[in-house]
Amino acid sequence: MTTILNADLHCHSVVSDGTLTPEALAARAKANGVELWALTDHDEIGGQLRAAKAAQALGMHYLTGVEISVTFIGQTVHIVGLGFDPKNQNLVQGLAQTRGGRGQRAMDMAAGLAKVGIQGAYEGALKYAGNHDLISRTHFARFLVETKVCKDTNEVFRKYLVDGKPGYVEHRWATLKDAVTWITQAGGMAVIAHPARYKFSANQEFALFTEFKGHGGQGVEVVTGSHTPSEYLTYAATAKEFGLAASRGSDFHSPDESHTELGTLPFLPGNVTPVWELLADRIQPMPLNRPEHSTSPGH
Ligand code: AMP
Ligand code: MN
Ligand code: MN
Ligand code: MN
């Protein structure tokens, strides 16, 4: 199947740390010419039915999605799941377990911020969390922008929310093996999200890809809002080296905060196998009627 498809397989709604509803995201994706869409909220699939219904109403193809937080050799890595059965109990329970520590972590983050004179951050962040089960650093960042501690969320992360800063709290997420297994046993495909974002040495990155593949992982994001054009090429080569399919997704969170708009990234390079080729039977509704060698970007 062609790599020339306006697929956007990574974005966030109010169900995690995005600011738009699943329905508003679907409409925005459609308006931007997205042909195949997936909503991938952090550690949560509560928005899947709404997203799939909205996509269907707009005549847009849909894959179920999630982005699972994982701790791998001391760093947080994100694993996207696509095309799984959202009713799979192992996956549902695994995600609930992964979300479990967020409440305490948020209180500890607020305590850290209070020590440097920022009061009320827990309540302030919670106000922004559409889903109280899924309070994230992004919600703290919005509160610190609201209270003019910083001018934008990027500055908040840099000064307060990354390792070594007052609002950072060490946290253990799911294991790589568990996340990949939950997704694949639910009939889905596990995909390494935005690999260029991690601060791994070459050896550590090799270990990540090798172990991921060993656990049954099948894909890697190549074209994402977190990569530069030269990183598209680097990870297209990595995908080929490890025999992984390639994915494309904006990681859109909010019209006010995201620099990459839904459905506007370049297409995947022509030399990779797109994830939608392996997921063809899980796309809703089936089939994805598209000519093999189309050259039109679809918008
Ligand atoms: P959490 O899962 O609570 O650790 O929050 C992680 C989320 O914070 C990511 O999914 C991004 O949406 C956001 N994030 C991480 N780093 C940054 C940054 N430097 N600037 C803005 N947002 C960020
Ligand atoms: Mn996020
Ligand atoms: Mn991510
Ligand atoms: Mn994301």
PDB file of C-alpha atoms in Angstrom, residues 121-133 135 139-140 143:
ATOM      1  CA  ALA A 121      -0.411  23.948  41.781  1.00  0.00           C
ATOM      2  CA  TYR A 122      -2.232  20.656  42.380  1.00  0.00           C
ATOM      3  CA  GLU A 123      -5.671  22.293  42.398  1.00  0.00           C
ATOM      4  CA  GLY A 124      -4.590  24.603  39.579  1.00  0.00           C
ATOM      5  CA  ALA A 125      -3.461  21.733  37.365  1.00  0.00           C
ATOM      6  CA  LEU A 126      -6.504  19.625  38.171  1.00  0.00           C
ATOM      7  CA  LYS A 127      -8.721  22.413  36.821  1.00  0.00           C
ATOM      8  CA  TYR A 128      -7.180  21.814  33.387  1.00  0.00           C
ATOM      9  CA  ALA A 129      -7.455  18.025  33.502  1.00  0.00           C
ATOM     10  CA  GLY A 130     -10.558  16.966  31.546  1.00  0.00           C
ATOM     11  CA  ASN A 131      -9.987  13.527  33.052  1.00  0.00           C
ATOM     12  CA  HIS A 132      -8.923  13.659  36.711  1.00  0.00           C
ATOM     13  CA  ASP A 133      -7.510  10.165  36.343  1.00  0.00           C
ATOM     14  CA  ILE A 135      -3.356  14.542  35.460  1.00  0.00           C
ATOM     15  CA  HIS A 139      -1.818  20.452  33.044  1.00  0.00           C
ATOM     16  CA  PHE A 140       0.720  21.899  35.503  1.00  0.00           C
ATOM     17  CA  PHE A 143      -1.558  26.475  35.278  1.00  0.00           C
TER      18      PHE A 143
END
